[in-house]
Amino acid sequence: MEKQQYIDRAEEAFYKVYNRFPVVFDHGEGVCLYDTDGQEYLDFGAGIAVMGLGYSCGELKAAMKGQVDRLCHTSNLFYNVPSIEAGEKLLKVSGMEKVFFTNSGAEAIEGLLKIAKRYAFDKGMAPDYEIIAMKHSFHGRTLGALSVTGNDHYQEPFAPLVPGVRFALFNDLDSVKAVWSGKTCAVIMETIQGEGGIYPATEEFLAGVRALCDEHEALLLLDEIQCGMGRSGHMFAWQGYGVKPDAMSVAKALGNGVPIGAFLAWGKAASAIVPGDHGTTYGGNPFVCAAAAKVLDIFERKNIVGHVQDVGDYLWKRLEEVAARYGCVQAHRGKGLIQGLEFTGPVAPLVSHALQKERLILISAGSNIIRFVPPLVIEKEDVDEMVKRLGAAIEATHIPGPQ
Ligand SMILES: *Cc1c(COP(=O)(O)O)cnc(C)c1O
């Protein structure tokens, strides 16, 4: 069937919530995707930071196929072996004490918010306690996650949301202190803001928020859904700061394409949730957990984190060259394989040109920022190839330089 026919059928059938690019992907291999016309694309988006191990990873496919033949689902009324294996591995790499598997990132955030609420309830705080979240954050589209997402455009049509959320400025400790009150029970934030434009927390900020939480017996909840799973050059980005959250969320790269997330906690946050407080039908089923267990196994055996540090440094160096070369690039931020280039104008034409003419998949974060979140298994040659195609796309799209 012709590409346009697929696109027409999709537009007819689906709720119109996405503006999709006119490409229909058929299969993937390594760090490349192939469309229904057989064209190859170099992927620096990884399905929005999901495909950490790249496409068509043989070992992972074998584990998933094996589990399909054995058992896919049982419900959480019973135990299953893959979930125990995935859970123990995740606790080991995170240093947390308890884990709960979810079906998505947003649901993992819902879990963190329930931990905060339950913790405040147990402490005997009045029900009007508050949670501090950050402006320009992104935590997902469910109503709870949306309530702590500091973006008016996303929030407005769905107000009123969960009450008691106060917003501070990321990397501005004074702004956190300014909204702190006797009712504050938790602070939630991304360790590296992803959708908001690839802003890593500064060491002073993260340590400062941790100290405030300790002083007031509030919980620090870190969202590692995008920056976690090795992407920052640490298994979880907070591990590069010497600051430990009370609870954290993970999703995206955890299942390498299989929908799975988790929230994890230790200490007082781990004991806040009791039987009956939370549940899910699919969450932690044997199929998705067989995938996550294998992903975690491959991460350890192949030292993916070490590889990210190495290639991440190289990506940093090459993007510094791009930033120095083109006047329309005004900032370069990030860590490991989560980096961003901020341009002087909207990057939509650049993304579209790169995709359709250079066969390079780039994704934006906000209107002026390109975010680089490739599969973690990319090699330096892939970075070189990307920089070549990116340069061609920048030259072809003429983003206005600084005024
Ligand atoms: C993607 C993302 C989410 C939401 O995850 P979904 O699986 O889309 O629900 C939450 N937080 C961060 C930081 C994310 O990048």
Tab-separated table of C-alpha atoms and ligand atoms in Angstrom:
chain	number	residue	atom	x	y	z
A	1	MET	CA	0.000	0.000	0.000
A	2	GLU	CA	1.120	3.554	-0.724
A	3	LYS	CA	2.494	5.635	2.127
A	4	GLN	CA	-0.179	8.297	1.651
A	5	GLN	CA	-2.952	5.715	1.980
A	6	TYR	CA	-1.599	4.635	5.368
A	7	ILE	CA	-1.431	8.256	6.460
A	8	ASP	CA	-4.997	8.956	5.303
A	9	ARG	CA	-6.307	5.889	7.143
A	10	ALA	CA	-4.487	6.906	10.322
A	11	GLU	CA	-5.827	10.472	10.175
A	12	GLU	CA	-9.331	9.128	9.643
A	13	ALA	CA	-9.148	6.713	12.568
A	14	PHE	CA	-7.159	8.376	15.319
A	15	TYR	CA	-8.011	11.094	17.736
A	16	LYS	CA	-6.276	14.172	16.373
A	17	VAL	CA	-3.790	14.852	19.176
A	18	TYR	CA	-0.485	14.614	17.323
A	19	ASN	CA	0.961	16.475	14.365
A	20	ARG	CA	2.868	13.586	12.873
A	21	PHE	CA	5.591	13.697	10.259
A	22	PRO	CA	4.603	12.022	6.967
A	23	VAL	CA	6.741	8.922	7.511
A	24	VAL	CA	5.480	5.383	8.158
A	25	PHE	CA	8.112	3.258	9.860
A	26	ASP	CA	8.269	-0.426	9.201
A	27	HIS	CA	11.267	-1.866	11.041
A	28	GLY	CA	14.463	-0.987	12.833
A	29	GLU	CA	17.980	-2.317	13.221
A	30	GLY	CA	20.618	-0.992	15.603
A	31	VAL	CA	20.462	2.810	15.507
A	32	CYS	CA	18.499	3.007	12.241
A	33	LEU	CA	14.831	2.917	11.289
A	34	TYR	CA	13.419	1.919	7.889
A	35	ASP	CA	10.185	3.238	6.393
A	36	THR	CA	7.633	1.364	4.276
A	37	ASP	CA	9.491	2.522	1.149
A	38	GLY	CA	12.703	0.910	2.449
A	39	GLN	CA	14.480	4.226	3.199
A	40	GLU	CA	17.006	4.190	6.070
A	41	TYR	CA	16.997	6.860	8.802
A	42	LEU	CA	19.655	7.535	11.448
A	43	ASP	CA	17.784	7.861	14.724
A	44	PHE	CA	18.852	10.441	17.319
A	45	GLY	CA	15.473	10.421	19.046
A	46	ALA	CA	15.201	6.741	20.030
A	47	GLY	CA	11.404	6.882	20.205
A	48	ILE	CA	11.745	9.727	22.763
A	49	ALA	CA	14.598	8.272	24.814
A	50	VAL	CA	13.046	4.804	24.930
A	51	MET	CA	15.182	2.595	22.683
A	52	GLY	CA	18.335	2.666	24.793
A	53	LEU	CA	19.601	-0.636	23.415
A	54	GLY	CA	18.602	0.301	19.893
A	55	TYR	CA	16.307	-1.611	17.552
A	56	SER	CA	16.043	-5.338	17.103
A	57	CYS	CA	18.432	-6.283	19.921
A	58	GLY	CA	18.817	-10.060	19.417
A	59	GLU	CA	19.187	-11.061	23.052
A	60	LEU	CA	16.217	-8.971	24.092
A	61	LYS	CA	14.037	-10.317	21.294
A	62	ALA	CA	14.907	-13.876	22.351
A	63	ALA	CA	13.942	-13.162	25.971
A	64	MET	CA	10.649	-11.603	24.898
A	65	LYS	CA	9.790	-14.397	22.489
A	66	GLY	CA	10.624	-16.987	25.138
A	67	GLN	CA	8.285	-15.303	27.589
A	68	VAL	CA	5.484	-15.071	25.008
A	69	ASP	CA	5.629	-18.844	24.622
A	70	ARG	CA	5.586	-19.344	28.388
A	71	LEU	CA	3.212	-16.808	30.010
A	72	CYS	CA	2.286	-13.168	29.386
A	73	HIS	CA	-0.077	-12.253	32.181
A	74	THR	CA	-1.397	-13.526	35.501
A	75	SER	CA	-2.584	-10.386	37.415
A	76	ASN	CA	-1.095	-9.242	40.689
A	77	LEU	CA	-3.169	-11.729	42.672
A	78	PHE	CA	-0.248	-14.141	42.150
A	79	TYR	CA	3.556	-14.089	41.949
A	80	ASN	CA	5.568	-14.410	38.772
A	81	VAL	CA	9.291	-14.995	38.329
A	82	PRO	CA	10.231	-12.302	35.723
A	83	SER	CA	8.819	-9.523	37.935
A	84	ILE	CA	10.894	-10.709	40.894
A	85	GLU	CA	14.017	-10.712	38.736
A	86	ALA	CA	13.327	-7.294	37.196
A	87	GLY	CA	12.408	-5.845	40.592
A	88	GLU	CA	15.529	-7.087	42.363
A	89	LYS	CA	17.788	-5.860	39.560
A	90	LEU	CA	16.171	-2.420	39.618
A	91	LEU	CA	16.556	-2.146	43.394
A	92	LYS	CA	20.197	-3.147	43.123
A	93	VAL	CA	21.119	-0.478	40.563
A	94	SER	CA	19.079	2.256	42.263
A	95	GLY	CA	19.898	1.574	45.917
A	96	MET	CA	16.166	1.775	46.683
A	97	GLU	CA	14.260	-0.644	48.948
A	98	LYS	CA	10.843	-1.109	47.334
A	99	VAL	CA	9.591	-1.091	43.763
A	100	PHE	CA	6.158	-0.977	42.131
A	101	PHE	CA	5.831	-1.661	38.387
A	102	THR	CA	3.524	0.543	36.321
A	103	ASN	CA	2.508	0.618	32.656
A	104	SER	CA	3.842	4.059	31.800
A	105	GLY	CA	5.812	7.029	33.034
A	106	ALA	CA	2.788	9.077	33.997
A	107	GLU	CA	1.550	6.238	36.173
A	108	ALA	CA	4.898	6.092	37.937
A	109	ILE	CA	4.451	9.812	38.710
A	110	GLU	CA	0.959	9.103	40.051
A	111	GLY	CA	2.632	6.614	42.382
A	112	LEU	CA	5.118	9.226	43.611
A	113	LEU	CA	2.296	11.675	44.280
A	114	LYS	CA	0.370	9.023	46.188
A	115	ILE	CA	3.473	8.308	48.271
A	116	ALA	CA	3.705	12.024	49.121
A	117	LYS	CA	0.026	12.230	49.998
A	118	ARG	CA	0.096	9.048	52.056
A	119	TYR	CA	3.226	10.205	53.881
A	120	ALA	CA	1.588	13.545	54.756
A	121	PHE	CA	-1.575	11.738	55.869
A	122	ASP	CA	0.433	9.462	58.180
A	123	LYS	CA	2.270	12.441	59.611
A	124	GLY	CA	-1.141	13.849	60.553
A	125	MET	CA	-0.758	16.861	58.286
A	126	ALA	CA	-3.997	18.635	57.402
A	127	PRO	CA	-5.347	17.621	53.973
A	128	ASP	CA	-4.330	21.007	52.578
A	129	TYR	CA	-0.614	20.100	52.571
A	130	GLU	CA	1.399	21.161	49.552
A	131	ILE	CA	3.744	19.692	46.963
A	132	ILE	CA	6.361	21.895	45.313
A	133	ALA	CA	7.002	21.292	41.600
A	134	MET	CA	9.075	23.164	39.015
A	135	LYS	CA	8.153	25.512	36.206
A	136	HIS	CA	8.941	24.125	32.707
A	137	SER	CA	8.811	20.590	34.102
A	138	PHE	CA	7.154	17.657	32.390
A	139	HIS	CA	5.777	14.695	34.295
A	140	GLY	CA	3.097	13.265	31.995
A	141	ARG	CA	-0.497	13.644	30.830
A	142	THR	CA	-2.643	11.985	33.489
A	143	LEU	CA	-4.405	14.438	35.784
A	144	GLY	CA	-2.079	13.973	38.756
A	145	ALA	CA	1.069	14.170	36.626
A	146	LEU	CA	-0.384	17.176	34.796
A	147	SER	CA	-0.951	18.901	38.141
A	148	VAL	CA	2.809	18.984	38.764
A	149	THR	CA	3.722	19.796	35.142
A	150	GLY	CA	4.720	23.456	35.097
A	151	ASN	CA	3.264	24.341	31.716
A	152	ASP	CA	0.125	26.540	31.553
A	153	HIS	CA	-0.582	25.483	27.994
A	154	TYR	CA	-0.924	21.808	29.049
A	155	GLN	CA	-2.730	22.568	32.307
A	156	GLU	CA	-5.262	25.257	31.459
A	157	PRO	CA	-7.887	23.260	29.521
A	158	PHE	CA	-8.059	20.659	32.305
A	159	ALA	CA	-8.302	22.838	35.403
A	160	PRO	CA	-9.071	22.475	38.219
A	161	LEU	CA	-6.304	19.945	38.780
A	162	VAL	CA	-5.010	18.316	41.981
A	163	PRO	CA	-4.905	21.142	44.526
A	164	GLY	CA	-1.951	22.116	46.716
A	165	VAL	CA	0.768	22.308	44.054
A	166	ARG	CA	3.091	25.310	44.198
A	167	PHE	CA	5.613	26.043	41.460
A	168	ALA	CA	9.204	27.187	41.898
A	169	LEU	CA	11.929	27.948	39.378
A	170	PHE	CA	14.265	25.083	38.554
A	171	ASN	CA	17.862	25.763	39.644
A	172	ASP	CA	16.757	28.679	41.828
A	173	LEU	CA	16.860	27.620	45.477
A	174	ASP	CA	15.508	30.964	46.692
A	175	SER	CA	12.377	30.454	44.613
A	176	VAL	CA	11.857	27.079	46.324
A	177	LYS	CA	12.298	28.702	49.731
A	178	ALA	CA	9.842	31.423	48.694
A	179	VAL	CA	7.006	28.910	48.141
A	180	TRP	CA	7.972	26.603	51.024
A	181	SER	CA	5.427	26.598	53.833
A	182	GLY	CA	4.544	24.641	56.965
A	183	LYS	CA	2.305	22.570	54.684
A	184	THR	CA	5.018	21.407	52.269
A	185	CYS	CA	5.236	17.605	52.279
A	186	ALA	CA	7.292	16.934	49.132
A	187	VAL	CA	9.258	18.383	46.236
A	188	ILE	CA	9.010	16.724	42.822
A	189	MET	CA	11.327	17.444	39.913
A	190	GLU	CA	13.294	15.951	37.061
A	191	THR	CA	17.003	15.561	37.784
A	192	ILE	CA	17.559	16.818	34.223
A	193	GLN	CA	14.573	18.667	32.756
A	194	GLY	CA	13.835	16.944	29.438
A	195	GLU	CA	10.813	18.380	27.596
A	196	GLY	CA	11.520	21.751	29.214
A	197	GLY	CA	14.740	22.075	27.201
A	198	ILE	CA	17.492	19.782	28.605
A	199	TYR	CA	18.399	21.630	31.783
A	200	PRO	CA	20.462	19.554	34.254
A	201	ALA	CA	19.934	20.444	37.910
A	202	THR	CA	22.955	22.251	39.303
A	203	GLU	CA	24.757	20.529	42.166
A	204	GLU	CA	23.973	23.424	44.531
A	205	PHE	CA	20.298	23.293	43.632
A	206	LEU	CA	19.825	19.559	44.097
A	207	ALA	CA	21.853	19.537	47.329
A	208	GLY	CA	19.977	22.629	48.524
A	209	VAL	CA	16.549	21.081	47.889
A	210	ARG	CA	17.677	17.861	49.591
A	211	ALA	CA	18.773	19.864	52.642
A	212	LEU	CA	15.453	21.735	52.753
A	213	CYS	CA	13.541	18.443	52.557
A	214	ASP	CA	15.675	16.968	55.370
A	215	GLU	CA	15.235	20.021	57.547
A	216	HIS	CA	11.429	19.964	57.175
A	217	GLU	CA	10.946	16.175	56.951
A	218	ALA	CA	9.565	16.481	53.430
A	219	LEU	CA	10.139	13.955	50.644
A	220	LEU	CA	12.381	14.533	47.646
A	221	LEU	CA	10.832	12.845	44.603
A	222	LEU	CA	13.009	12.680	41.500
A	223	ASP	CA	11.583	11.960	38.056
A	224	GLU	CA	14.184	9.873	36.200
A	225	ILE	CA	11.818	8.765	33.440
A	226	GLN	CA	13.805	10.445	30.657
A	227	CYS	CA	17.246	11.061	32.177
A	228	GLY	CA	17.482	7.702	33.988
A	229	MET	CA	18.536	4.257	32.746
A	230	GLY	CA	22.101	5.238	31.924
A	231	ARG	CA	21.322	8.210	29.711
A	232	SER	CA	23.176	10.816	31.799
A	233	GLY	CA	26.324	8.690	32.090
A	234	HIS	CA	25.128	7.349	35.454
A	235	MET	CA	22.523	4.629	35.854
A	236	PHE	CA	20.294	7.319	37.375
A	237	ALA	CA	21.209	10.967	36.956
A	238	TRP	CA	20.999	11.713	40.697
A	239	GLN	CA	23.823	9.224	41.267
A	240	GLY	CA	26.157	11.765	39.669
A	241	TYR	CA	25.288	14.338	42.362
A	242	GLY	CA	25.845	12.536	45.652
A	243	VAL	CA	22.241	13.311	46.579
A	244	LYS	CA	19.682	10.548	47.077
A	245	PRO	CA	15.934	11.046	46.593
A	246	ASP	CA	13.380	9.423	48.925
A	247	ALA	CA	11.537	8.085	45.905
A	248	MET	CA	11.987	8.108	42.147
A	249	SER	CA	10.234	7.247	38.904
A	250	VAL	CA	11.612	5.369	35.912
A	251	ALA	CA	10.050	4.343	32.581
A	252	LYS	CA	11.030	5.096	28.957
A	253	ALA	CA	14.242	3.034	28.440
A	254	LEU	CA	13.393	0.477	31.131
A	255	GLY	CA	11.523	-1.781	28.703
A	256	ASN	CA	13.332	-0.772	25.488
A	257	GLY	CA	9.995	-0.429	23.716
A	258	VAL	CA	7.837	-2.579	25.939
A	259	PRO	CA	5.487	-0.392	28.012
A	260	ILE	CA	6.738	-0.516	31.582
A	261	GLY	CA	7.558	2.020	34.278
A	262	ALA	CA	8.205	1.862	37.979
A	263	PHE	CA	8.330	3.914	41.116
A	264	LEU	CA	10.889	3.094	43.762
A	265	ALA	CA	11.480	4.300	47.288
A	266	TRP	CA	13.495	3.718	50.417
A	267	GLY	CA	13.174	4.586	54.121
A	268	LYS	CA	10.110	6.537	55.173
A	269	ALA	CA	8.840	6.821	51.595
A	270	ALA	CA	9.053	3.034	51.180
A	271	SER	CA	6.872	2.388	54.219
A	272	ALA	CA	4.295	5.086	53.376
A	273	ILE	CA	2.260	2.815	51.075
A	274	VAL	CA	0.373	-0.057	52.738
A	275	PRO	CA	-1.778	-2.951	51.416
A	276	GLY	CA	-4.833	-1.686	49.574
A	277	ASP	CA	-3.362	1.746	48.802
A	278	HIS	CA	-2.454	1.105	45.199
A	279	GLY	CA	-2.772	-1.451	42.420
A	280	THR	CA	-2.755	-2.197	38.690
A	281	THR	CA	-4.032	-5.016	36.477
A	282	TYR	CA	-1.212	-5.218	33.930
A	283	GLY	CA	1.603	-3.606	35.871
A	284	GLY	CA	4.573	-5.913	36.395
A	285	ASN	CA	3.212	-8.703	34.249
A	286	PRO	CA	5.602	-11.495	33.234
A	287	PHE	CA	5.911	-10.347	29.628
A	288	VAL	CA	6.998	-6.750	30.279
A	289	CYS	CA	9.145	-7.787	33.235
A	290	ALA	CA	10.974	-10.431	31.190
A	291	ALA	CA	11.916	-7.570	28.849
A	292	ALA	CA	12.947	-5.204	31.675
A	293	ALA	CA	14.955	-7.922	33.436
A	294	LYS	CA	16.840	-8.620	30.215
A	295	VAL	CA	17.396	-4.903	29.569
A	296	LEU	CA	18.904	-4.508	33.054
A	297	ASP	CA	20.995	-7.617	32.533
A	298	ILE	CA	22.393	-6.272	29.231
A	299	PHE	CA	23.087	-2.865	30.830
A	300	GLU	CA	25.272	-4.509	33.445
A	301	ARG	CA	27.021	-7.045	31.230
A	302	LYS	CA	27.810	-4.609	28.415
A	303	ASN	CA	28.620	-1.691	30.737
A	304	ILE	CA	26.183	0.564	28.879
A	305	VAL	CA	26.768	3.349	31.419
A	306	GLY	CA	30.514	3.370	30.690
A	307	HIS	CA	29.789	3.443	26.967
A	308	VAL	CA	27.436	6.422	27.432
A	309	GLN	CA	30.172	8.358	29.262
A	310	ASP	CA	32.567	7.684	26.437
A	311	VAL	CA	30.267	8.439	23.477
A	312	GLY	CA	28.549	11.209	25.467
A	313	ASP	CA	31.876	13.033	25.808
A	314	TYR	CA	32.408	12.655	22.088
A	315	LEU	CA	28.904	13.957	21.302
A	316	TRP	CA	29.631	16.914	23.606
A	317	LYS	CA	32.821	17.719	21.723
A	318	ARG	CA	31.192	17.478	18.285
A	319	LEU	CA	28.162	19.576	19.312
A	320	GLU	CA	30.515	22.218	20.742
A	321	GLU	CA	31.981	22.446	17.231
A	322	VAL	CA	28.481	22.824	15.768
A	323	ALA	CA	27.686	25.545	18.323
A	324	ALA	CA	30.912	27.395	17.500
A	325	ARG	CA	30.345	27.139	13.770
A	326	TYR	CA	26.755	28.325	13.451
A	327	GLY	CA	25.623	31.693	14.808
A	328	CYS	CA	22.055	30.413	15.096
A	329	VAL	CA	23.102	28.056	17.926
A	330	GLN	CA	23.033	29.987	21.173
A	331	ALA	CA	23.451	27.363	23.901
A	332	HIS	CA	24.568	23.769	24.414
A	333	ARG	CA	23.524	21.855	27.557
A	334	GLY	CA	23.196	18.362	28.945
A	335	LYS	CA	25.101	15.296	30.097
A	336	GLY	CA	25.957	11.926	28.601
A	337	LEU	CA	23.499	11.127	25.834
A	338	ILE	CA	20.880	13.686	26.832
A	339	GLN	CA	22.065	16.929	25.282
A	340	GLY	CA	20.369	19.942	23.765
A	341	LEU	CA	21.232	22.712	21.337
A	342	GLU	CA	19.249	25.893	21.704
A	343	PHE	CA	18.735	27.888	18.510
A	344	THR	CA	17.870	31.549	17.980
A	345	GLY	CA	14.550	30.624	16.363
A	346	PRO	CA	12.020	27.802	16.005
A	347	VAL	CA	13.585	24.458	15.071
A	348	ALA	CA	10.488	22.866	13.476
A	349	PRO	CA	11.729	23.500	9.891
A	350	LEU	CA	15.143	22.089	10.830
A	351	VAL	CA	13.636	18.914	12.314
A	352	SER	CA	11.434	18.447	9.268
A	353	HIS	CA	14.258	19.044	6.794
A	354	ALA	CA	16.632	16.727	8.686
A	355	LEU	CA	14.012	13.966	8.611
A	356	GLN	CA	12.862	14.260	5.037
A	357	LYS	CA	16.011	15.349	3.222
A	358	GLU	CA	18.862	14.098	5.420
A	359	ARG	CA	17.096	11.029	6.806
A	360	LEU	CA	18.150	12.028	10.292
A	361	ILE	CA	15.624	11.765	13.128
A	362	LEU	CA	15.914	14.674	15.552
A	363	ILE	CA	13.375	15.704	18.140
A	364	SER	CA	12.717	19.117	19.592
A	365	ALA	CA	12.141	20.176	23.194
A	366	GLY	CA	10.193	23.412	23.306
A	367	SER	CA	10.181	25.523	20.152
A	368	ASN	CA	13.881	26.466	19.869
A	369	ILE	CA	15.732	23.433	21.182
A	370	ILE	CA	16.887	20.237	19.503
A	371	ARG	CA	17.328	17.425	21.985
A	372	PHE	CA	19.757	14.625	21.283
A	373	VAL	CA	18.603	11.414	22.950
A	374	PRO	CA	19.918	8.658	20.663
A	375	PRO	CA	20.035	4.947	21.440
A	376	LEU	CA	22.692	4.491	24.140
A	377	VAL	CA	24.505	1.989	21.928
A	378	ILE	CA	25.502	4.566	19.293
A	379	GLU	CA	29.151	4.706	18.283
A	380	LYS	CA	31.373	7.677	17.520
A	381	GLU	CA	30.939	7.115	13.774
A	382	ASP	CA	27.173	7.540	14.238
A	383	VAL	CA	27.842	10.846	15.990
A	384	ASP	CA	30.058	11.950	13.086
A	385	GLU	CA	27.379	10.991	10.571
A	386	MET	CA	24.722	12.832	12.586
A	387	VAL	CA	26.849	15.997	12.782
A	388	LYS	CA	27.364	15.906	9.018
A	389	ARG	CA	23.644	15.636	8.327
A	390	LEU	CA	22.772	18.176	11.039
A	391	GLY	CA	25.178	20.696	9.496
A	392	ALA	CA	23.589	20.211	6.080
A	393	ALA	CA	20.120	20.675	7.567
A	394	ILE	CA	21.146	23.828	9.460
A	395	GLU	CA	22.622	25.310	6.298
A	396	ALA	CA	19.503	24.487	4.291
A	397	THR	CA	16.975	25.913	6.743
A	398	HIS	CA	18.490	29.320	7.512
A	399	ILE	CA	17.414	29.883	11.106
A	400	PRO	CA	18.024	33.602	11.674
A	401	GLY	CA	21.247	34.339	13.562
A	402	PRO	CA	21.509	36.475	16.698
A	403	GLN	CA	20.164	39.999	16.245
B	1	LIG	C1	8.002	10.987	29.121
B	1	LIG	C2	8.041	11.527	30.490
B	1	LIG	C3	6.988	11.301	31.404
B	1	LIG	C4	5.713	10.612	31.018
B	1	LIG	O1	5.891	9.301	30.614
B	1	LIG	P1	4.728	8.548	29.771
B	1	LIG	O2	5.230	7.144	29.637
B	1	LIG	O3	4.584	9.291	28.476
B	1	LIG	O4	3.485	8.623	30.579
B	1	LIG	C5	7.159	11.766	32.696
B	1	LIG	N1	8.262	12.412	33.071
B	1	LIG	C6	9.292	12.643	32.227
B	1	LIG	C7	10.502	13.349	32.716
B	1	LIG	C8	9.210	12.229	30.910
B	1	LIG	O5	10.194	12.502	30.049
